[in-house]
Amino acid sequence: MTTSEHAASDRPLNLNIWHRIYSRVGSYWKGLALAVLFMAGAAATQPTLAVAMKPLLDEGFSGAKPEYVWQVPLAIIGLIFLRGLCNFFSDYLLAWVANNVLLRVRGEMFEKLLALPDSEFKKGDTGRLLNRFTVDAGYMTGYATDVLTVVVRESLIVLAMICVLLYMSWQLTLIIIVTMPISVLISRAFINRLRRINRDMVNMNAELTRVVGEGIDGQRVIKLFDGYNFERKRFAYVSGRLRRFDMRAATADAAMTPITQVVTACAVAAVIAVALNQANTGTLTVGSFASFMAALAQIFDPIKRLTKVASRMQKMLVSAESVFTLIDQDPETENAQLTLPGRAFGHVQFQDVSHRFPDGEHDTLKQVTLDIQPGQTVALVGRSGSGKTTLVNMLPRFILPTAGTVLIDGRDIQQLSLKNLREQLSLVSQDVVLFDDTIAVNVGYGALHDASEQEIRNALKAANLLEFVDSLPLGLQTHVGENATRLSGGQRQRLAIARALIKDAPILILDEATSALDNESERQVQASLEILMQGRTTLVIAHRLSTVQNADKIVVMDHGRIIEQGSHSELLAANGAYAALYQMQFRDA
């Protein structure tokens, strides 16, 4: 595809992005209108200094107007003060607009982030997501008002200066007007290149964020496994590419200025030649020429800023593409509005459920049928990759079956609203997620109800954690730190159990809740889990078979199928796959 074809194919997209950016900016039209008025005021003061040169030279220096001695200096001070005042208020108003748009856009992005399906977070694109919030959104809104400022203010100044130039000498002005399109064409030649470079820079910024983030999260692994050189090479590669893209953008951006300056110099040379000819014929006075040149000198800077705004436009458009890519992503499927009549009884059924990931070659689940009665504890065991987690993740609709039906109390969960469905479920997993806030906030987390301090204390007591919390100087108001680094593994698990107790959902999912703990911590957590499981339908994923011996039903899975199910004693007596797993673990122990 040729460059012109690329430009043609990008044009509708560009127009759409422009519209989406400035429809958001335009929602603050009152602030924009005031800013434009102040910009117009600042632009109006620009040519007056040039206009003042003619009477100053023709009449002031000749002594014909002695009052110019104090009038002209005062007028200059007043004009500069007025221009500064107008620039201040226009800059302030545009900054107010930009920050409000940024606040709104980041709000839109975060709302969409929370609504994304679970599969989007499995792609491991965290660096790109973070970059959209921290860099791209700021670039988009910042450059949007910068571009608006430059285009409006500098265009008004150029227009005012052209009017002055026409008033002074239309012949000389004609030369300037003829050369202006040449500068514009030169600037446009750089735009497509700048856009491609800026798109690469956005991608590399996201990659840099990812590499640095992994360096922070994996710092212990890096130290223990001596990964310093590997990480340095990764960082140097990404950082080096980012530098090269920066230099390419800087080269293209910088090249516009000298090229346009050459064109400008040719125009000035032509103006001087024609002006000298007019002066010799007596049609142009010294004051008129000086005034014309003063106005001409002032027109170059705004023209230069107008040509350089192309770079900002491209950065704005590329950043906006990244931002709108997130905003335009499809949220979780929410077609149903039905709700369960009150609290669920906890009857869970999987009927001929199959599943295959979009890029998978084989089914992860194959016609699984399982009936779990209210209040039953069912353990799912089997080798890694047998489909246990995929099956359980279908209950909160993190994963959707490609065939078959999942029911709660006889209702197809696809027909239930996500909010109502998830109100019936609680989760305690191996990877406990706690927020960098107080213990009270983490235990009482969620929108189901505002937990009182007594409810939080009761939940902590049931989770065998209240004594530890009361021993802390700030008690419930103690901050747990980022990723709860101030707590041990067992304390984090029991805090998650307390959170599940507060929610009091009828169906509980335990995903390897004790697998990463030492024996003492496991004993304490297991005691807390037994309290949590009382009166609830519980699905337990476990590799340690010692933790599920008391389950009402043990389901053995392999290659996405249920190959055995029954109680611990029944499965041992059957001497099948479960018995083999149990004997192997017992022998290892």
Coordinates of C-alpha atoms in Angstrom, one line a residue:
M1 CA 0.0 0.0 0.0
T2 CA 1.4 3.4 -1.0
T3 CA 1.8 6.4 1.4
S4 CA -1.2 8.1 -0.2
E5 CA -3.3 5.0 0.2
H6 CA -2.2 4.8 3.9
A7 CA -3.2 8.4 4.3
A8 CA -6.6 7.9 2.7
S9 CA -7.3 4.8 4.8
D10 CA -6.3 6.7 8.0
R11 CA -8.4 9.8 7.2
P12 CA -11.9 8.5 8.4
L13 CA -10.2 7.1 11.5
N14 CA -8.5 10.4 12.1
L15 CA -11.7 12.3 11.7
N16 CA -13.5 10.0 14.2
I17 CA -10.7 10.4 16.7
W18 CA -10.7 14.2 16.3
H19 CA -14.4 14.2 16.9
R20 CA -14.2 12.0 20.0
I21 CA -11.4 14.1 21.5
Y22 CA -13.0 17.4 20.9
S23 CA -16.5 16.3 21.8
R24 CA -15.2 15.7 25.3
V25 CA -13.2 19.0 25.2
G26 CA -16.3 20.8 23.9
S27 CA -18.4 19.7 26.8
Y28 CA -16.6 22.4 28.8
W29 CA -17.5 25.0 26.1
K30 CA -18.0 27.9 28.6
G31 CA -14.4 27.7 29.8
L32 CA -13.3 27.3 26.2
A33 CA -15.3 30.3 25.0
L34 CA -13.7 32.5 27.7
A35 CA -10.3 31.2 26.9
V36 CA -10.8 32.0 23.2
L37 CA -11.9 35.5 24.1
F38 CA -8.8 36.1 26.1
M39 CA -6.6 34.6 23.3
A40 CA -8.3 37.0 20.9
G41 CA -7.5 39.9 23.3
A42 CA -3.8 38.8 23.4
A43 CA -3.7 38.4 19.6
A44 CA -5.2 41.9 19.2
T45 CA -2.3 43.5 21.1
Q46 CA 0.3 41.8 18.9
P47 CA 0.1 44.0 15.8
T48 CA -0.3 47.3 17.7
L49 CA 3.4 47.5 18.4
A50 CA 4.2 47.1 14.8
V51 CA 1.6 49.7 13.8
A52 CA 3.2 52.2 16.3
M53 CA 6.5 52.1 14.4
K54 CA 5.2 54.1 11.5
P55 CA 4.1 57.3 13.4
L56 CA 7.1 56.9 15.8
L57 CA 9.6 57.0 13.0
D58 CA 7.8 59.4 10.6
E59 CA 6.6 61.9 13.3
G60 CA 8.1 61.1 16.7
F61 CA 11.8 61.2 15.8
S62 CA 11.3 64.2 13.6
G63 CA 9.9 66.2 16.6
A64 CA 6.5 66.8 15.0
K65 CA 4.8 65.0 17.9
P66 CA 6.8 65.7 21.1
E67 CA 4.1 64.1 23.3
Y68 CA 5.2 60.7 21.9
V69 CA 8.1 60.9 24.3
W70 CA 5.8 59.7 27.2
Q71 CA 2.7 58.4 25.3
V72 CA 4.5 55.6 23.3
P73 CA 6.4 54.1 26.3
L74 CA 3.2 54.1 28.4
A75 CA 1.3 52.6 25.6
I76 CA 3.9 49.8 25.2
I77 CA 3.8 49.0 28.9
G78 CA 0.0 48.9 28.9
L79 CA -0.2 46.7 25.9
I80 CA 2.4 44.2 27.3
F81 CA 0.5 44.1 30.6
L82 CA -2.8 43.5 28.8
R83 CA -1.3 40.8 26.7
G84 CA 0.2 39.1 29.8
L85 CA -3.1 39.2 31.6
C86 CA -5.0 37.8 28.6
N87 CA -2.4 35.0 28.2
F88 CA -2.6 34.1 31.9
F89 CA -6.4 33.8 32.0
S90 CA -6.5 31.8 28.7
D91 CA -3.7 29.4 29.9
Y92 CA -5.5 29.0 33.2
L93 CA -8.9 28.3 31.6
L94 CA -7.4 25.8 29.1
A95 CA -5.5 24.0 31.9
W96 CA -8.8 23.8 33.8
V97 CA -10.5 22.3 30.7
A98 CA -7.6 19.8 30.1
N99 CA -7.7 18.6 33.7
N100 CA -11.4 18.2 33.7
V101 CA -11.3 16.2 30.5
L102 CA -8.5 14.1 31.8
L103 CA -10.5 13.4 35.0
R104 CA -13.5 12.4 32.8
V105 CA -11.5 10.2 30.4
R106 CA -9.7 8.4 33.2
G107 CA -13.0 7.8 34.8
E108 CA -14.4 6.3 31.6
M109 CA -11.3 4.1 31.3
F110 CA -11.5 2.9 34.9
E111 CA -15.2 2.1 34.5
K112 CA -14.4 0.0 31.4
L113 CA -11.4 -1.6 33.1
L114 CA -13.7 -2.8 35.9
A115 CA -16.2 -4.1 33.4
L116 CA -13.7 -6.1 31.2
P117 CA -14.2 -9.9 31.1
D118 CA -11.8 -12.0 33.0
S119 CA -10.2 -13.2 29.8
E120 CA -8.8 -9.8 29.0
F121 CA -6.7 -9.8 32.2
K122 CA -5.3 -13.2 31.3
K123 CA -3.5 -11.7 28.3
G124 CA -0.8 -10.3 30.5
D125 CA -1.0 -6.8 29.0
T126 CA -0.7 -5.0 32.4
G127 CA 2.1 -2.7 31.2
R128 CA 0.0 -1.4 28.3
L129 CA -3.1 -1.0 30.5
L130 CA -1.1 1.1 33.1
N131 CA 0.5 3.1 30.3
R132 CA -2.9 4.1 29.0
F133 CA -3.8 5.6 32.3
T134 CA -0.5 7.2 33.3
V135 CA 0.9 8.4 29.9
D136 CA -1.6 8.1 27.0
A137 CA -4.6 9.8 28.8
G138 CA -2.4 12.7 29.9
Y139 CA -0.9 13.1 26.4
M140 CA -4.3 13.0 24.8
T141 CA -5.9 15.7 27.0
G142 CA -2.8 17.8 27.4
Y143 CA -2.0 18.0 23.7
A144 CA -5.7 18.5 22.9
T145 CA -5.7 21.8 24.7
D146 CA -2.1 22.6 23.5
V147 CA -3.1 22.1 19.9
L148 CA -6.2 24.2 20.4
T149 CA -4.2 27.0 22.0
V150 CA -1.6 27.1 19.3
V151 CA -4.1 26.8 16.4
V152 CA -6.5 29.5 17.8
R153 CA -4.0 31.9 19.3
E154 CA -1.3 31.8 16.6
S155 CA -3.9 31.8 13.8
L156 CA -5.4 34.9 15.3
I157 CA -2.0 36.5 15.5
V158 CA -1.1 35.6 11.9
L159 CA -4.5 36.9 10.7
A160 CA -4.0 40.2 12.6
M161 CA -0.5 40.6 11.2
I162 CA -1.6 39.9 7.7
C163 CA -4.3 42.6 8.0
V164 CA -1.6 45.0 9.2
L165 CA 0.7 44.0 6.4
L166 CA -2.0 44.5 3.8
Y167 CA -2.7 47.9 5.3
M168 CA 1.0 48.8 5.0
S169 CA 1.7 47.4 1.5
W170 CA -0.4 44.9 -0.3
Q171 CA 2.3 44.3 -2.8
L172 CA 4.8 43.2 -0.2
T173 CA 2.1 41.2 1.6
L174 CA 1.3 39.3 -1.6
I175 CA 4.9 37.9 -1.6
I176 CA 4.4 36.6 2.0
I177 CA 1.0 35.0 1.2
V178 CA 2.4 33.2 -1.9
T179 CA 5.2 31.6 0.1
M180 CA 3.0 30.5 3.1
P181 CA 1.5 27.4 1.3
I182 CA 5.0 26.2 0.6
S183 CA 5.7 26.0 4.3
V184 CA 2.4 24.2 4.9
L185 CA 3.2 21.6 2.3
I186 CA 6.6 21.0 3.8
S187 CA 5.0 20.5 7.2
R188 CA 2.5 18.0 5.9
A189 CA 5.3 15.9 4.4
F190 CA 6.5 15.1 7.9
I191 CA 3.1 14.3 9.4
N192 CA 2.7 10.7 8.3
R193 CA 6.2 9.9 9.4
L194 CA 5.7 11.5 12.8
R195 CA 2.5 9.5 13.3
R196 CA 4.2 6.2 12.7
I197 CA 7.1 7.1 15.0
N198 CA 4.8 8.2 17.8
R199 CA 2.7 5.0 17.5
D200 CA 5.9 3.0 18.0
M201 CA 6.9 5.3 20.9
V202 CA 3.5 4.6 22.7
N203 CA 4.1 0.8 22.3
M204 CA 7.7 1.1 23.6
N205 CA 6.5 3.1 26.6
A206 CA 4.1 0.4 27.5
E207 CA 6.9 -2.2 27.1
L208 CA 9.2 -0.1 29.3
T209 CA 6.4 0.0 32.0
R210 CA 6.0 -3.7 31.8
V211 CA 9.8 -4.4 32.1
V212 CA 10.2 -2.1 35.1
G213 CA 7.0 -3.5 36.7
E214 CA 8.4 -7.0 36.4
G215 CA 11.7 -5.8 37.8
I216 CA 9.9 -4.5 40.9
D217 CA 7.6 -7.5 41.4
G218 CA 10.3 -10.0 40.8
Q219 CA 13.2 -8.4 42.6
R220 CA 13.6 -11.3 45.0
V221 CA 13.8 -13.8 42.2
I222 CA 16.3 -11.6 40.3
K223 CA 18.5 -11.4 43.4
L224 CA 18.3 -15.1 44.3
F225 CA 18.8 -16.4 40.7
D226 CA 21.4 -13.7 39.7
G227 CA 19.2 -12.3 37.0
Y228 CA 20.8 -8.9 37.0
N229 CA 22.5 -9.1 33.6
F230 CA 19.4 -10.6 32.0
E231 CA 17.2 -7.8 33.4
R232 CA 19.8 -5.1 32.4
K233 CA 19.8 -6.4 28.9
R234 CA 16.0 -6.4 28.7
F235 CA 15.8 -2.9 30.0
A236 CA 18.7 -1.7 27.8
Y237 CA 17.0 -3.1 24.7
V238 CA 13.6 -1.5 25.4
S239 CA 15.1 1.8 26.6
G240 CA 17.5 1.9 23.6
R241 CA 14.6 1.4 21.1
L242 CA 12.6 4.1 22.9
R243 CA 15.6 6.4 22.6
R244 CA 15.9 5.6 18.9
F245 CA 12.2 6.4 18.3
D246 CA 12.6 9.6 20.3
M247 CA 15.5 10.7 18.2
R248 CA 13.7 9.9 14.9
A249 CA 10.7 12.0 16.1
A250 CA 13.1 14.8 17.2
T251 CA 14.9 14.7 13.9
A252 CA 11.7 14.9 11.9
D253 CA 10.4 17.6 14.2
A254 CA 13.6 19.6 14.1
A255 CA 14.0 19.3 10.3
M256 CA 10.8 21.2 9.7
T257 CA 12.1 24.4 11.3
P258 CA 15.3 25.0 9.2
I259 CA 13.4 24.1 5.9
T260 CA 10.6 26.5 6.7
Q261 CA 13.2 29.1 7.7
V262 CA 14.9 28.8 4.3
V263 CA 11.5 29.4 2.6
T264 CA 10.9 32.3 4.9
A265 CA 14.4 33.8 4.2
C266 CA 13.6 33.7 0.5
A267 CA 10.3 35.5 1.1
V268 CA 12.1 38.2 3.2
A269 CA 14.7 38.7 0.5
A270 CA 12.0 39.2 -2.0
V271 CA 10.2 41.7 0.3
I272 CA 13.4 43.7 0.8
A273 CA 14.1 43.9 -2.9
V274 CA 10.6 45.1 -3.7
A275 CA 10.6 47.6 -0.7
L276 CA 13.9 49.2 -1.9
N277 CA 12.4 49.6 -5.3
Q278 CA 9.2 51.3 -3.8
A279 CA 11.4 53.5 -1.6
N280 CA 13.4 54.7 -4.6
T281 CA 10.1 55.6 -6.3
G282 CA 8.8 57.4 -3.2
T283 CA 5.8 55.2 -2.6
L284 CA 7.1 53.7 0.7
T285 CA 8.4 55.8 3.6
V286 CA 11.0 54.7 6.2
G287 CA 8.3 54.5 8.9
S288 CA 6.0 52.3 6.7
F289 CA 8.9 50.0 5.8
A290 CA 10.0 49.7 9.5
S291 CA 6.4 49.1 10.5
F292 CA 6.0 46.4 7.8
M293 CA 9.2 44.7 8.8
A294 CA 8.3 44.8 12.5
A295 CA 5.0 43.1 11.7
L296 CA 6.7 40.7 9.4
A297 CA 9.2 39.8 12.1
Q298 CA 6.4 39.1 14.5
I299 CA 4.5 36.8 12.1
F300 CA 7.4 34.2 11.8
D301 CA 7.2 32.9 15.4
P302 CA 3.4 32.1 15.3
I303 CA 3.9 30.5 11.8
K304 CA 6.7 28.4 13.2
R305 CA 4.6 27.3 16.2
L306 CA 1.8 26.4 13.8
T307 CA 4.1 24.2 11.7
K308 CA 5.5 22.5 14.8
V309 CA 2.0 21.8 16.2
A310 CA 1.9 18.8 13.7
S311 CA 4.1 16.8 16.0
R312 CA 1.8 17.4 18.9
M313 CA -1.2 16.5 16.8
Q314 CA 0.3 13.2 16.0
K315 CA 1.2 12.4 19.6
M316 CA -2.3 13.4 20.6
L317 CA -3.9 11.2 17.9
V318 CA -1.7 8.1 18.7
S319 CA -2.3 8.5 22.4
A320 CA -6.1 8.9 21.8
E321 CA -6.1 5.7 19.7
S322 CA -4.6 3.8 22.7
V323 CA -7.1 5.4 25.1
F324 CA -10.1 4.7 22.9
T325 CA -8.9 1.1 22.3
L326 CA -9.6 0.5 26.0
I327 CA -12.8 2.5 26.1
D328 CA -14.2 0.6 23.1
Q329 CA -13.5 -2.9 24.4
D330 CA -16.5 -5.1 24.9
P331 CA -17.5 -5.4 28.6
E332 CA -18.6 -8.6 30.3
T333 CA -21.7 -10.1 28.6
E334 CA -24.7 -8.9 30.5
N335 CA -27.9 -9.9 28.6
A336 CA -29.9 -11.1 31.6
Q337 CA -31.9 -9.2 34.2
L338 CA -33.4 -12.1 36.1
T339 CA -32.6 -12.4 39.8
L340 CA -33.0 -15.3 42.3
P341 CA -35.9 -14.8 44.7
G342 CA -33.8 -13.9 47.8
R343 CA -30.8 -15.9 49.1
A344 CA -29.9 -19.0 47.0
F345 CA -30.3 -22.4 48.6
G346 CA -27.0 -23.4 47.0
H347 CA -28.0 -26.2 44.6
V348 CA -25.3 -26.2 41.9
Q349 CA -25.5 -28.3 38.7
F350 CA -23.2 -28.7 35.8
Q351 CA -25.0 -30.3 32.9
D352 CA -22.9 -31.6 29.9
V353 CA -20.5 -28.7 30.3
S354 CA -17.7 -28.4 27.7
H355 CA -15.2 -25.6 27.2
R356 CA -12.4 -24.7 24.8
F357 CA -10.4 -21.5 25.0
P358 CA -10.5 -19.4 21.8
D359 CA -6.9 -20.2 20.9
G360 CA -7.0 -23.8 22.2
E361 CA -6.6 -27.0 20.2
H362 CA -8.4 -29.2 22.6
D363 CA -11.3 -28.9 25.0
T364 CA -10.4 -28.1 28.6
L365 CA -13.7 -29.6 29.7
K366 CA -15.6 -32.4 28.0
Q367 CA -19.3 -33.0 28.8
V368 CA -18.9 -32.6 32.6
T369 CA -22.0 -33.4 34.6
L370 CA -22.0 -32.8 38.3
D371 CA -24.9 -32.3 40.9
I372 CA -24.0 -30.5 44.2
Q373 CA -26.8 -30.5 46.8
P374 CA -27.3 -27.4 49.1
G375 CA -24.9 -27.4 52.0
Q376 CA -22.6 -30.1 50.5
T377 CA -18.9 -29.9 50.4
V378 CA -17.5 -31.1 47.1
A379 CA -13.7 -31.4 46.5
L380 CA -12.3 -31.3 43.0
V381 CA -8.9 -33.1 42.8
G382 CA -6.7 -34.2 39.9
R383 CA -3.5 -33.3 38.2
S384 CA -2.7 -29.8 37.1
G385 CA -4.5 -29.0 33.9
S386 CA -7.3 -31.4 34.4
G387 CA -9.9 -28.6 34.3
K388 CA -10.8 -28.1 38.0
T389 CA -10.2 -24.3 38.0
T390 CA -11.9 -23.9 34.6
L391 CA -15.0 -25.6 35.9
V392 CA -15.2 -23.6 39.1
N393 CA -14.6 -20.3 37.2
M394 CA -17.8 -20.9 35.3
L395 CA -19.9 -20.3 38.5
P396 CA -19.1 -16.5 38.7
R397 CA -19.1 -16.4 34.8
F398 CA -15.4 -15.6 34.6
I399 CA -15.4 -18.3 32.0
L400 CA -18.4 -19.1 29.8
P401 CA -19.1 -22.7 28.7
T402 CA -18.9 -23.4 24.9
A403 CA -21.6 -26.1 25.5
G404 CA -23.8 -27.2 28.3
T405 CA -25.5 -25.4 31.2
V406 CA -24.6 -24.3 34.7
L407 CA -27.5 -23.9 37.1
I408 CA -28.0 -22.5 40.6
D409 CA -31.3 -23.6 42.3
G410 CA -32.5 -24.7 38.9
R411 CA -31.8 -21.4 37.2
D412 CA -29.4 -21.1 34.3
I413 CA -26.8 -18.7 35.5
Q414 CA -26.7 -17.1 32.0
Q415 CA -30.2 -15.8 32.7
L416 CA -29.2 -14.2 36.0
S417 CA -27.8 -10.7 36.2
L418 CA -24.1 -10.7 37.0
K419 CA -24.7 -8.6 40.2
N420 CA -27.3 -11.0 41.5
L421 CA -25.3 -14.1 40.6
R422 CA -22.1 -12.9 42.3
E423 CA -24.0 -11.9 45.4
Q424 CA -24.4 -15.6 46.0
L425 CA -20.7 -16.5 45.8
S426 CA -17.6 -16.0 48.0
L427 CA -14.1 -16.9 47.1
V428 CA -11.0 -17.7 49.1
S429 CA -8.0 -18.6 46.9
Q430 CA -4.3 -19.3 47.2
D431 CA -3.5 -15.9 45.7
V432 CA -5.2 -13.6 48.2
V433 CA -5.9 -10.1 47.0
L434 CA -5.8 -7.4 49.7
F435 CA -5.8 -3.7 49.1
D436 CA -3.3 -1.2 50.4
D437 CA -5.7 0.0 53.1
T438 CA -6.7 -0.8 56.7
I439 CA -7.6 -4.2 58.0
A440 CA -11.1 -2.9 58.6
V441 CA -11.5 -1.8 55.0
N442 CA -10.2 -5.1 53.7
V443 CA -12.5 -7.3 55.9
G444 CA -15.6 -5.1 55.3
Y445 CA -14.8 -4.7 51.6
G446 CA -17.7 -4.6 49.1
A447 CA -21.0 -2.9 48.3
L448 CA -23.4 -5.5 49.8
H449 CA -23.7 -3.6 53.1
D450 CA -21.6 -1.4 55.3
A451 CA -20.1 -3.7 57.9
S452 CA -20.1 -2.3 61.4
E453 CA -17.0 -2.5 63.6
Q454 CA -18.6 -5.3 65.7
E455 CA -19.4 -7.4 62.5
I456 CA -15.8 -7.0 61.5
R457 CA -14.5 -8.1 64.9
N458 CA -16.9 -11.1 64.9
A459 CA -15.6 -12.1 61.5
L460 CA -12.0 -11.8 62.6
K461 CA -12.7 -13.8 65.7
A462 CA -14.3 -16.6 63.7
A463 CA -11.2 -16.5 61.4
N464 CA -8.9 -16.8 64.5
L465 CA -7.3 -13.5 63.8
L466 CA -8.8 -11.1 66.3
E467 CA -6.2 -11.6 68.9
F468 CA -3.4 -10.8 66.5
V469 CA -5.3 -7.6 65.2
D470 CA -5.9 -6.4 68.8
S471 CA -2.2 -6.8 69.5
L472 CA -1.4 -4.2 66.8
P473 CA -0.9 -0.6 67.9
L474 CA -3.6 0.7 65.5
G475 CA -5.8 -2.4 65.7
L476 CA -8.4 -2.5 62.9
Q477 CA -7.0 0.7 61.5
T478 CA -3.6 -0.9 60.7
H479 CA -2.6 -0.6 57.1
V480 CA -1.7 -4.0 55.5
G481 CA 0.7 -2.4 53.0
E482 CA 1.0 -3.1 49.2
N483 CA 0.0 -6.7 48.5
A484 CA -0.4 -7.1 52.3
T485 CA 3.4 -7.4 52.7
R486 CA 3.1 -6.6 56.4
L487 CA 1.2 -9.8 57.0
S488 CA 2.2 -13.5 56.9
G489 CA 0.7 -15.9 54.4
G490 CA -1.5 -17.4 57.0
Q491 CA -2.7 -14.0 58.2
R492 CA -3.5 -13.0 54.7
Q493 CA -5.6 -16.2 54.2
R494 CA -7.5 -15.7 57.4
L495 CA -8.2 -12.1 56.5
A496 CA -9.7 -13.3 53.2
I497 CA -11.7 -15.8 55.2
A498 CA -13.0 -13.0 57.5
R499 CA -14.0 -11.1 54.4
A500 CA -15.9 -14.1 53.1
L501 CA -17.6 -14.4 56.4
I502 CA -18.8 -10.8 56.3
K503 CA -20.3 -11.4 52.8
D504 CA -22.1 -14.5 54.1
A505 CA -22.8 -15.9 50.6
P506 CA -24.5 -19.3 50.3
I507 CA -22.0 -20.7 47.9
L508 CA -18.3 -20.8 48.7
I509 CA -15.3 -21.5 46.4
L510 CA -12.0 -22.5 48.0
D511 CA -9.2 -22.5 45.4
E512 CA -6.0 -24.1 46.9
A513 CA -6.7 -21.9 50.0
T514 CA -4.0 -23.7 52.2
S515 CA -1.6 -25.1 49.6
A516 CA 1.1 -22.4 50.1
L517 CA 1.1 -22.5 53.9
D518 CA 3.3 -24.2 56.5
N519 CA 1.8 -26.9 58.7
E520 CA 1.0 -24.6 61.7
S521 CA -0.5 -21.9 59.4
E522 CA -2.5 -24.5 57.5
R523 CA -3.9 -25.9 60.8
Q524 CA -5.1 -22.4 61.8
V525 CA -6.5 -21.6 58.4
Q526 CA -8.2 -24.9 58.2
A527 CA -9.9 -24.3 61.5
S528 CA -11.2 -21.0 60.2
L529 CA -12.4 -22.6 57.0
E530 CA -14.4 -25.1 58.8
I531 CA -16.3 -22.3 60.5
L532 CA -16.7 -20.5 57.2
M533 CA -18.0 -23.7 55.4
Q534 CA -20.8 -24.4 57.9
G535 CA -24.2 -24.2 56.2
R536 CA -22.8 -23.4 52.8
T537 CA -22.4 -25.2 49.5
T538 CA -18.6 -25.4 49.2
L539 CA -16.5 -26.3 46.1
V540 CA -12.9 -27.0 47.1
I541 CA -10.0 -27.2 44.7
A542 CA -7.1 -29.0 46.4
H543 CA -3.9 -30.8 45.6
R544 CA -3.3 -31.9 49.2
L545 CA -5.7 -34.8 49.6
S546 CA -5.4 -34.6 53.4
T547 CA -7.4 -31.4 53.4
V548 CA -10.4 -32.9 51.6
Q549 CA -10.9 -36.3 53.3
N550 CA -14.0 -35.0 55.2
A551 CA -15.7 -33.7 52.0
D552 CA -19.2 -35.0 51.3
K553 CA -18.1 -35.8 47.8
I554 CA -14.7 -36.0 46.1
V555 CA -14.6 -35.6 42.3
V556 CA -11.5 -36.8 40.5
M557 CA -10.9 -35.0 37.1
D558 CA -8.4 -35.9 34.3
H559 CA -8.1 -34.3 30.9
G560 CA -11.3 -32.3 31.3
R561 CA -13.5 -35.3 32.4
I562 CA -14.8 -36.6 35.6
I563 CA -13.3 -40.1 36.0
E564 CA -14.4 -40.8 39.6
Q565 CA -16.6 -39.4 42.4
G566 CA -17.5 -40.5 45.8
S567 CA -16.5 -40.2 49.5
H568 CA -12.9 -40.6 50.7
S569 CA -13.5 -44.1 51.9
E570 CA -15.5 -45.1 48.8
L571 CA -12.8 -44.0 46.5
L572 CA -10.0 -45.7 48.5
A573 CA -12.0 -48.9 48.4
A574 CA -12.5 -48.6 44.6
N575 CA -8.7 -48.6 44.3
G576 CA -8.8 -46.3 41.3
A577 CA -7.2 -43.0 40.3
Y578 CA -8.0 -41.3 43.7
A579 CA -6.4 -44.2 45.6
A580 CA -3.3 -44.0 43.5
L581 CA -3.0 -40.2 44.1
Y582 CA -3.6 -40.7 47.8
Q583 CA -1.0 -43.5 48.2
M584 CA 1.5 -41.4 46.2
Q585 CA 1.0 -38.4 48.5
F586 CA 1.1 -40.5 51.6
R587 CA 4.3 -42.2 50.4
D588 CA 5.9 -38.8 49.7
A589 CA 4.8 -37.5 53.1

